[in-house]
Tab-separated table of C-alpha atoms in Angstrom:
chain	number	residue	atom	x	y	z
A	1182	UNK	CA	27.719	366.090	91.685
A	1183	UNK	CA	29.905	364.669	89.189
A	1184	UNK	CA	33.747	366.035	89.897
A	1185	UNK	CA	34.910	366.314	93.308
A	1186	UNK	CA	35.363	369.647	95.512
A	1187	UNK	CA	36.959	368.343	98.825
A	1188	UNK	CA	40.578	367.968	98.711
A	1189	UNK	CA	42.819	366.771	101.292
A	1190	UNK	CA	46.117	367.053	101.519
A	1191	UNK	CA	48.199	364.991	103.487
A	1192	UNK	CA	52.141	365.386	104.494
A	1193	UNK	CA	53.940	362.535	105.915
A	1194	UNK	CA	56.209	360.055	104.450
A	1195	UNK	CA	54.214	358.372	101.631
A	1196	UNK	CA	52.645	360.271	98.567
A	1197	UNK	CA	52.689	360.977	95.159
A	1198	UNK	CA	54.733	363.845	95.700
A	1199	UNK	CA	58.277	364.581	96.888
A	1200	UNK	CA	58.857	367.521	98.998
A	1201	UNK	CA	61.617	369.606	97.697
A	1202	UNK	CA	61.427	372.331	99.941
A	1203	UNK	CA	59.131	373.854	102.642
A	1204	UNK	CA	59.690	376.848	103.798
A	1205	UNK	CA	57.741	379.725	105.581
A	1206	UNK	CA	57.128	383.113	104.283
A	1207	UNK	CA	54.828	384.715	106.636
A	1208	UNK	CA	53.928	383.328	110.323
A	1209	UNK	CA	54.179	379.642	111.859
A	1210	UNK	CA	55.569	377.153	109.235
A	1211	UNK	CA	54.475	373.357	109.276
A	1212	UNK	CA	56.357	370.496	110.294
A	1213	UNK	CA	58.958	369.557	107.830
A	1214	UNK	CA	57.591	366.453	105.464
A	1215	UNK	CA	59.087	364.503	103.268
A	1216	UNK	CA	56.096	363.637	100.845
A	1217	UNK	CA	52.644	364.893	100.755
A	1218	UNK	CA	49.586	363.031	98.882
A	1219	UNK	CA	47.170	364.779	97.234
A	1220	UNK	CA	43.356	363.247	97.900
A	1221	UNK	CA	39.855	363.956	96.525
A	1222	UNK	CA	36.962	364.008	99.657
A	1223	UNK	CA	39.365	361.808	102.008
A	1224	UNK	CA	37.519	362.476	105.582
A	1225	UNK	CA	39.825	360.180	107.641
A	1226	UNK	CA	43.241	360.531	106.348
A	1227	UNK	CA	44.630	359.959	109.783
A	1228	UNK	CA	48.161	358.718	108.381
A	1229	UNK	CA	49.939	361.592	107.637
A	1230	UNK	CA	52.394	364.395	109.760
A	1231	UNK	CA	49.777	366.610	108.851
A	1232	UNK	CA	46.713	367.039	106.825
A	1233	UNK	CA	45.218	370.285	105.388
A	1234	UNK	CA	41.864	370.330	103.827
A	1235	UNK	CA	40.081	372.992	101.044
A	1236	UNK	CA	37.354	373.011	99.154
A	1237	UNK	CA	36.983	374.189	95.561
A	1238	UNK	CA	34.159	377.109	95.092
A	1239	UNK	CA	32.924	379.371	92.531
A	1240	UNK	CA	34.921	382.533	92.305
A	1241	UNK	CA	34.268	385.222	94.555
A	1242	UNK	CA	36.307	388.448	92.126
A	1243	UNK	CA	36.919	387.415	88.780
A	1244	UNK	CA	34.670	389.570	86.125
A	1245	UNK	CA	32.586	387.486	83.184
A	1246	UNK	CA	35.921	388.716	80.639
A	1247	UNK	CA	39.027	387.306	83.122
A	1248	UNK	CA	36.671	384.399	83.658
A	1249	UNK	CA	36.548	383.521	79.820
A	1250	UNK	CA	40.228	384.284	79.376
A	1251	UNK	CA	41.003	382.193	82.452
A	1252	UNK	CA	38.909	378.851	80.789
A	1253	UNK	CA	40.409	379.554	77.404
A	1254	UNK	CA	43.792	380.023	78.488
A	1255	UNK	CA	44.339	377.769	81.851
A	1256	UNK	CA	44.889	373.680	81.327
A	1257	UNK	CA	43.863	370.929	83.265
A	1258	UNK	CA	45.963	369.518	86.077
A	1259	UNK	CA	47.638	366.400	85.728
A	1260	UNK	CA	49.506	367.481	82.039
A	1261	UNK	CA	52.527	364.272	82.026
A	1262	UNK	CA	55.561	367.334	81.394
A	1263	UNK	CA	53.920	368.833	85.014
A	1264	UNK	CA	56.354	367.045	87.187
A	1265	UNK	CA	56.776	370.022	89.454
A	1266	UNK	CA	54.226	371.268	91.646
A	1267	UNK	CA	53.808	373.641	94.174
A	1268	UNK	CA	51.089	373.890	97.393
A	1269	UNK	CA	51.157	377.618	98.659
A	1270	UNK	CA	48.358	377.730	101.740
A	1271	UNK	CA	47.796	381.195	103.132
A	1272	UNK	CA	45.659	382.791	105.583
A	1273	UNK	CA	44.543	386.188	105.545
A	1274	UNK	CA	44.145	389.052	108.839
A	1275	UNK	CA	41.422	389.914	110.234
A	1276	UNK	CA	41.056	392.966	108.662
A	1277	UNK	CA	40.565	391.711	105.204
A	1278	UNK	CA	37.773	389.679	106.292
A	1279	UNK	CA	36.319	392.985	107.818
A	1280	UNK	CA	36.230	395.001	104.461
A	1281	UNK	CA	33.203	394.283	102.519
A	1282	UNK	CA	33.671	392.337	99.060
A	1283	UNK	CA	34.120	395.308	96.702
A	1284	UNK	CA	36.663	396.099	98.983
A	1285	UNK	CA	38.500	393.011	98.403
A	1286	UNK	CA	37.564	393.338	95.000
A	1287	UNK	CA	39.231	396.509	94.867
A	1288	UNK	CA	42.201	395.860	96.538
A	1289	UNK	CA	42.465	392.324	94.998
A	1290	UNK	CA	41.935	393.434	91.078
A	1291	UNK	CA	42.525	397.467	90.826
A	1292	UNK	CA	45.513	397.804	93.044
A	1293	UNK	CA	47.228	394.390	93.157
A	1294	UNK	CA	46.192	393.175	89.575
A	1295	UNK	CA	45.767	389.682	90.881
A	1296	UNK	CA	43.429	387.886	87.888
A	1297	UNK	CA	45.326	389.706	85.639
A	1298	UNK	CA	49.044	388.742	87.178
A	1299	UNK	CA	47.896	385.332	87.075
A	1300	UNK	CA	46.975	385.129	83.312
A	1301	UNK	CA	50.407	386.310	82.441
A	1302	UNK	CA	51.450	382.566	83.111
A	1303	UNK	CA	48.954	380.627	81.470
A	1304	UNK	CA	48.610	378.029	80.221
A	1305	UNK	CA	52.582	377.107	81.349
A	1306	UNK	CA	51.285	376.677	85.243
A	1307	UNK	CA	47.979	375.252	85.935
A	1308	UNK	CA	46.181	376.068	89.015
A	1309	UNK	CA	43.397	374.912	91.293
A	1310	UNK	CA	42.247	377.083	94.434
A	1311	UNK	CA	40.482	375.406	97.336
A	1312	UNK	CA	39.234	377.796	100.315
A	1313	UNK	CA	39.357	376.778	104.023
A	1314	UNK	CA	37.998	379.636	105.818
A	1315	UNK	CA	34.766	378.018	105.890
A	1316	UNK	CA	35.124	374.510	106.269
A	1317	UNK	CA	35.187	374.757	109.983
A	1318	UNK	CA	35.094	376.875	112.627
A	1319	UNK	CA	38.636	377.181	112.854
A	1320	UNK	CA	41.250	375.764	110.244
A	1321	UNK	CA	45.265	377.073	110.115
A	1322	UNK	CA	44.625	378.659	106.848
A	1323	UNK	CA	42.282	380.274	104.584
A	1324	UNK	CA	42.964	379.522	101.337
A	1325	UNK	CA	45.085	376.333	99.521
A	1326	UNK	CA	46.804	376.860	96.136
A	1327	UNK	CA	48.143	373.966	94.041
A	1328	UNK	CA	49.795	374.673	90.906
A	1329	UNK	CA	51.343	372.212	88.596
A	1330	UNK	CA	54.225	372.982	86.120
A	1331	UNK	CA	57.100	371.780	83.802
A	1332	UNK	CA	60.627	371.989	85.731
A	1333	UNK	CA	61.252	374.644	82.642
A	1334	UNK	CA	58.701	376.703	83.944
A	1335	UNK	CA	60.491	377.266	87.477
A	1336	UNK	CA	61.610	380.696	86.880
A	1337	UNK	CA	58.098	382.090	85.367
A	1338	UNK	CA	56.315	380.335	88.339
A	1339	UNK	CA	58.744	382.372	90.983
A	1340	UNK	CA	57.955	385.214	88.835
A	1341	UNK	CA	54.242	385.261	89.412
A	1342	UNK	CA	54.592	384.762	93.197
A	1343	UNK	CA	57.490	387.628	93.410
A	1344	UNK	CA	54.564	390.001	91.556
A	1345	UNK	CA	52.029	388.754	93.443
A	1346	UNK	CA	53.570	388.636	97.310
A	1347	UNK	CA	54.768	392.477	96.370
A	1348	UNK	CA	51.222	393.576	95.991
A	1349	UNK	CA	48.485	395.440	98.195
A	1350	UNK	CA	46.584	392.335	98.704
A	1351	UNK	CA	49.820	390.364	100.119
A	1352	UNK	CA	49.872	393.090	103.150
A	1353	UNK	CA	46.897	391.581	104.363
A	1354	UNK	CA	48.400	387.953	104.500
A	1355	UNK	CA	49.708	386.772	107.933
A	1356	UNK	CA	50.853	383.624	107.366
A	1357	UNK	CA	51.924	381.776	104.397
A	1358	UNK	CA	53.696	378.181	103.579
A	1359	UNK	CA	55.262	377.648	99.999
A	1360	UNK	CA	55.916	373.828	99.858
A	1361	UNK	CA	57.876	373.168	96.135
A	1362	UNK	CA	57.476	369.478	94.966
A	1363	UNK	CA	58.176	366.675	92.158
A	1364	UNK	CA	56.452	363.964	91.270
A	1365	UNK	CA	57.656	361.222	92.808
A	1366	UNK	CA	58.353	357.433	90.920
A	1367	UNK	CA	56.214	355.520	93.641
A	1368	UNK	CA	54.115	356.038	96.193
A	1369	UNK	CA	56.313	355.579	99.420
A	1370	UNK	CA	59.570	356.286	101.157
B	1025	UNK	CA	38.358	383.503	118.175
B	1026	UNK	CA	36.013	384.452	120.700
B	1027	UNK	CA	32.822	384.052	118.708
B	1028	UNK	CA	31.349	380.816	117.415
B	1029	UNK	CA	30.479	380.434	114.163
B	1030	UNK	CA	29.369	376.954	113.119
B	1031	UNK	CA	26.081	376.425	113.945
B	1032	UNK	CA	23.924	373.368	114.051
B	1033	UNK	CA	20.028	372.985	113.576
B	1034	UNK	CA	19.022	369.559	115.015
B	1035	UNK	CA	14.897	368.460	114.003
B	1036	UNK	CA	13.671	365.855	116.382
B	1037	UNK	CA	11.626	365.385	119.930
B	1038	UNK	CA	13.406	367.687	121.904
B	1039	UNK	CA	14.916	371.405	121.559
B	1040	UNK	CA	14.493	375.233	123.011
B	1041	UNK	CA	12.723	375.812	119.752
B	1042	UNK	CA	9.047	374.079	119.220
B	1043	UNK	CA	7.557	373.793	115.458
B	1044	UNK	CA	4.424	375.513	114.825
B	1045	UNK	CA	4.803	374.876	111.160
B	1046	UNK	CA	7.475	373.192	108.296
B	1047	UNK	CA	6.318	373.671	105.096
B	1048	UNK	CA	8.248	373.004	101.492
B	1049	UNK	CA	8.132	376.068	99.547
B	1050	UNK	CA	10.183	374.366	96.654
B	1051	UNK	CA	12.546	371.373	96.133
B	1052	UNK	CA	12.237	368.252	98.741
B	1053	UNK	CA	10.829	369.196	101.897
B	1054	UNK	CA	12.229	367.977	105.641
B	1055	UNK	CA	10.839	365.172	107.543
B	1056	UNK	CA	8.423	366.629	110.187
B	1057	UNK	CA	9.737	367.402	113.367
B	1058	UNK	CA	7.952	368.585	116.415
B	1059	UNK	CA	11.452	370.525	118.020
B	1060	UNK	CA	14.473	372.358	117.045
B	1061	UNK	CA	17.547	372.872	118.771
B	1062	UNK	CA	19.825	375.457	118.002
B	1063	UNK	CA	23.670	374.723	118.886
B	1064	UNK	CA	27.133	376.289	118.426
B	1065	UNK	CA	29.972	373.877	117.043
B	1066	UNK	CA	28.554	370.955	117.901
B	1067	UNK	CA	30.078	368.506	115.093
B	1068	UNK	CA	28.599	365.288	116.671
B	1069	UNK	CA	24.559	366.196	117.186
B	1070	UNK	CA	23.159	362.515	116.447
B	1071	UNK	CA	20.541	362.681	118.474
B	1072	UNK	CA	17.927	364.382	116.032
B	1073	UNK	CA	15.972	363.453	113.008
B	1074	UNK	CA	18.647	365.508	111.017
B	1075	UNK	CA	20.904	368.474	111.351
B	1076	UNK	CA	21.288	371.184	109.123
B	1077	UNK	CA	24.749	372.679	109.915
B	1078	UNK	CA	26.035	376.688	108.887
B	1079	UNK	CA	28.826	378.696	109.338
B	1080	UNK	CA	28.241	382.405	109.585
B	1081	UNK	CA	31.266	384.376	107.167
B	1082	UNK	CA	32.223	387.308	105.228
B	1083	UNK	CA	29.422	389.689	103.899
B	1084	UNK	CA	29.921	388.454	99.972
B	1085	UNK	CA	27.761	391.571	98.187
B	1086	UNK	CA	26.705	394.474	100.619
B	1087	UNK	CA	28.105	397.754	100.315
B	1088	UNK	CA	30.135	399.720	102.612
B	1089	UNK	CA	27.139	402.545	103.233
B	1090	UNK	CA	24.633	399.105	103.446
B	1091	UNK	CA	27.358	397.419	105.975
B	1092	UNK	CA	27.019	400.449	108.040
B	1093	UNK	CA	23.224	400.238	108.297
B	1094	UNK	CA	22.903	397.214	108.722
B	1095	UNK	CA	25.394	397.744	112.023
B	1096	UNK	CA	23.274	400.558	113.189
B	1097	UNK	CA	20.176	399.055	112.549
B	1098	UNK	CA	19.776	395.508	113.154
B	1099	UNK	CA	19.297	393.408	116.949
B	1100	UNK	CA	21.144	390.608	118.279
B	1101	UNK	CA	19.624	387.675	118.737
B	1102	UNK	CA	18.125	386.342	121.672
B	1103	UNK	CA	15.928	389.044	122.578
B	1104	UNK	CA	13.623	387.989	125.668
B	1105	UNK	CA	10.512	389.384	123.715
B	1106	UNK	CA	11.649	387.371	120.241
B	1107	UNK	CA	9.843	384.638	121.083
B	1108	UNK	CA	9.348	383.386	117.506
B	1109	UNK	CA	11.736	382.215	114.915
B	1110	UNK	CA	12.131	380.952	111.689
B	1111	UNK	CA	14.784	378.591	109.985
B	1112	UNK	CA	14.357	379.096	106.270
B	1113	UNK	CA	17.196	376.449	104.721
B	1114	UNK	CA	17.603	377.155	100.525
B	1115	UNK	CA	19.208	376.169	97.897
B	1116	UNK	CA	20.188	378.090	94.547
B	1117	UNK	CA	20.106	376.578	91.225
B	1118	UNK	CA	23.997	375.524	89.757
B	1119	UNK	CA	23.139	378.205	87.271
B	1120	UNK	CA	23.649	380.724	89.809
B	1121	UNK	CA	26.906	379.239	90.813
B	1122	UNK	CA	27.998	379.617	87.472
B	1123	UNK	CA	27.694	383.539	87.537
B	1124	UNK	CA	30.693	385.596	88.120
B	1125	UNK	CA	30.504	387.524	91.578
B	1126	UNK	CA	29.403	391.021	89.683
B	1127	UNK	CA	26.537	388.997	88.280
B	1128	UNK	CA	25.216	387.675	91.225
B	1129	UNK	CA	25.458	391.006	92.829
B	1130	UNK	CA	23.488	392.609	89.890
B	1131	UNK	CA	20.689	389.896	90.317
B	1132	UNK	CA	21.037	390.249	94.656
B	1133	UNK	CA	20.802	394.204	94.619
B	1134	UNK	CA	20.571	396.200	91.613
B	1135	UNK	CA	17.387	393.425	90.182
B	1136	UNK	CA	16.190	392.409	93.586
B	1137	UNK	CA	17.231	394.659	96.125
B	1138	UNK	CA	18.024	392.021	98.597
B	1139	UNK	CA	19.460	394.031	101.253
B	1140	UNK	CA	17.192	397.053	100.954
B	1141	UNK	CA	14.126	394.915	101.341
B	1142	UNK	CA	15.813	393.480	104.404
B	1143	UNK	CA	16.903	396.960	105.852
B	1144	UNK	CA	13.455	397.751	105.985
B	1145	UNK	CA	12.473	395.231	108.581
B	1146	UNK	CA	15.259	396.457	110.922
B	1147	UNK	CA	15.127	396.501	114.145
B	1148	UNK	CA	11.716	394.245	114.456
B	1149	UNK	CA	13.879	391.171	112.657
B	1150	UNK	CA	16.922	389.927	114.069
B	1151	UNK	CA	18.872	387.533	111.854
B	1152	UNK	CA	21.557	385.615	110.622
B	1153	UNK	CA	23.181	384.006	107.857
B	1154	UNK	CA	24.577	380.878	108.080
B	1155	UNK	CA	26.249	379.444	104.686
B	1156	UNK	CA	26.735	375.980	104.443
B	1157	UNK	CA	27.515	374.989	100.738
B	1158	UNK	CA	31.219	375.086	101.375
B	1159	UNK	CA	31.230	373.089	104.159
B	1160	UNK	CA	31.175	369.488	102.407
B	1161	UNK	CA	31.443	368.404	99.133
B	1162	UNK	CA	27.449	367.794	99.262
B	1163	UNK	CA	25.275	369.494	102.251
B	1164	UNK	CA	21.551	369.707	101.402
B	1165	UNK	CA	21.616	373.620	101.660
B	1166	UNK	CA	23.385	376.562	100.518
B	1167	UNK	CA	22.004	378.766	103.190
B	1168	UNK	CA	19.971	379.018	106.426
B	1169	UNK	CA	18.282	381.934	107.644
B	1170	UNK	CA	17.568	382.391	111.264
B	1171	UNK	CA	15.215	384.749	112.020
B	1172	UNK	CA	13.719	386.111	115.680
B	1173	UNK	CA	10.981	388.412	115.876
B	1174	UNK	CA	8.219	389.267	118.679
B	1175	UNK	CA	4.441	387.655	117.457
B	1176	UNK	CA	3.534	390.802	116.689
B	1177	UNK	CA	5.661	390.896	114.110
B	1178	UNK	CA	4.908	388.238	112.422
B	1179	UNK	CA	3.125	390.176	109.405
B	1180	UNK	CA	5.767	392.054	108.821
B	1181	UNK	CA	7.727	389.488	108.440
B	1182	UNK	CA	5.507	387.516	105.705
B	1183	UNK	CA	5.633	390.929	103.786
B	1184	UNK	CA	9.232	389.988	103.595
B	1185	UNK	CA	9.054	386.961	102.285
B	1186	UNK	CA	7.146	387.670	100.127
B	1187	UNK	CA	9.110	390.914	98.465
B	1188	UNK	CA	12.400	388.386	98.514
B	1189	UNK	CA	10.399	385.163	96.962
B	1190	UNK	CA	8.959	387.594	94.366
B	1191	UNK	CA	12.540	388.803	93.292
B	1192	UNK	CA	14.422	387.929	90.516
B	1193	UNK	CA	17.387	386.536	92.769
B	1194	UNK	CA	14.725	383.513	94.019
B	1195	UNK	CA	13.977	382.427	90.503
B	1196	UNK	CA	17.372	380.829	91.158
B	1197	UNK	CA	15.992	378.927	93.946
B	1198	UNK	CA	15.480	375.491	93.763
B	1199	UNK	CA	15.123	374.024	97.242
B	1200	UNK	CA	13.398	376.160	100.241
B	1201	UNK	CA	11.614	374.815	103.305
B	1202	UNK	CA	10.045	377.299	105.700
B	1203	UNK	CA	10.255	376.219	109.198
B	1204	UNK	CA	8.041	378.521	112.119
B	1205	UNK	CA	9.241	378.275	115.669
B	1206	UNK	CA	8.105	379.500	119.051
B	1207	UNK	CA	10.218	378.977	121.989
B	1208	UNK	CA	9.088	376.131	124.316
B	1209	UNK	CA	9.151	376.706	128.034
B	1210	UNK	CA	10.611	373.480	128.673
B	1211	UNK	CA	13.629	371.731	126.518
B	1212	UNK	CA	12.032	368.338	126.016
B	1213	UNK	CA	8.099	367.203	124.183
């Protein structure tokens, strides 16, 4: 396997990252950080407040079309005008995990427009998913979204999240984290 | 949550489970082992010649009408008269990782019938689906099937296996080992 999959990331007071905010949206928050690194298959970061891991998969609702839109129009991470980036980790209820995947499909796509929300704001914010749920028997969320933008782009990224937190599928999310950071100059405090 | 659902499958000299057979069916095949053990969330099992670890999830491609059969219809484990098992670990080929969702559920049902074939041996077969490729950035596996049936059964059993190898879906397997069990009356060789 050439490109890594495991990602950890780790708040605390050293990173690449500054914290600008973190605030809660839906259930228990996280402990206030100042920075937060971002690390490819790191099994022992032990130095950090906290550290939440994800794993990057293949897709699980995205038809063959959105899927060639989505590697025509999406860019790489790490663009140098990115200096903003945000890490939203959610977790869904129970119940969504009950329905069966056309289910999800159908809520996710028909009646909350997800994929198609999303490609509104390409290629101004880049994205990478990683999914928890199955990493272990028991992690604090489900899902791990980092996105990566140009300060400019603020106002379309808050955009996309007001669309997508007003949908269908956001009913069935119970607890939800959106941590806004910058780039930071060095690595530490 | 109440239930467990990481689940590890440790090969060496002692176990509940005793091998009658391992076999490679394709790929690289397992070291031989005389016992299996079967454990729930045990993360530190060192004491085999390896572990093969799973986490049971979300249905990805049945149907609602198929969900509700398969409720209806199939055992639990751990049936005193299920006194063989099987572990069947695969792997699929990256090229199936590379098909959208609604392609790998035209190849699972509509091509190979997956879960029709497997409704058939309901009630006789009692199983479950661990998935393991999300688990690390590299685990040997993408699956492993645990099967329990009575001896009796055991023909019934090979039919399907051989129905599911003949499918369309296996010709994106590229690693399966086929591992036959019978419980032992005593834990250690």
């Amino acid at each position: 396997m050439t490109t890594s999959r495991l990602f950890s990331f780790v708040g605390g007071t050293s990173g690449v990252w500054k914290v600008r905010s973190l605030l809660r949206v839906a259930g228990e928050s996280l402990p206030a950080v100042d920075f937060l690194d971002v690390r490819s298959n790191d099994q022992t970061a032990t130095d950090g407040l906290w550290t939440l891991r994800g794993i990057t998969s293949n897709e699980r609702y995205v038809t063959r079309s959105e899927k060639t839109q989505l590697v025509e129009k999406q860019e790489a991470l790490g663009r140098p005008d990115a200096t903003y980036a945000a890490l939203i980790p959610i977790r869904k209820s129970p119940a969504w995990w009950m329905l069966t995947q056309e289910e999800r499909r159908e809520i996710f796509e028909t009646q909350s427009h997800h994929t198609a929300v999303g490609l509104e704001y390409l290629p101004a914010i880049a994205r990478r998913l990683h999914h928890c749920r199955d990493l272990s028997e028991s992690e604090p969320f489900d899902f791990l979204t980092w996105f990566e933008y140009a300060p400019q782009d603020e106002p379309a990224f808050e955009q996309l999240l007001v669309k997508l937190r007003s949908s269908i599928e956001w009913t069935y999310v119970d607890r939800e984290v959106d941590i806004r950071l910058q780039r930071a100059s060095n690595r530490s405090a």
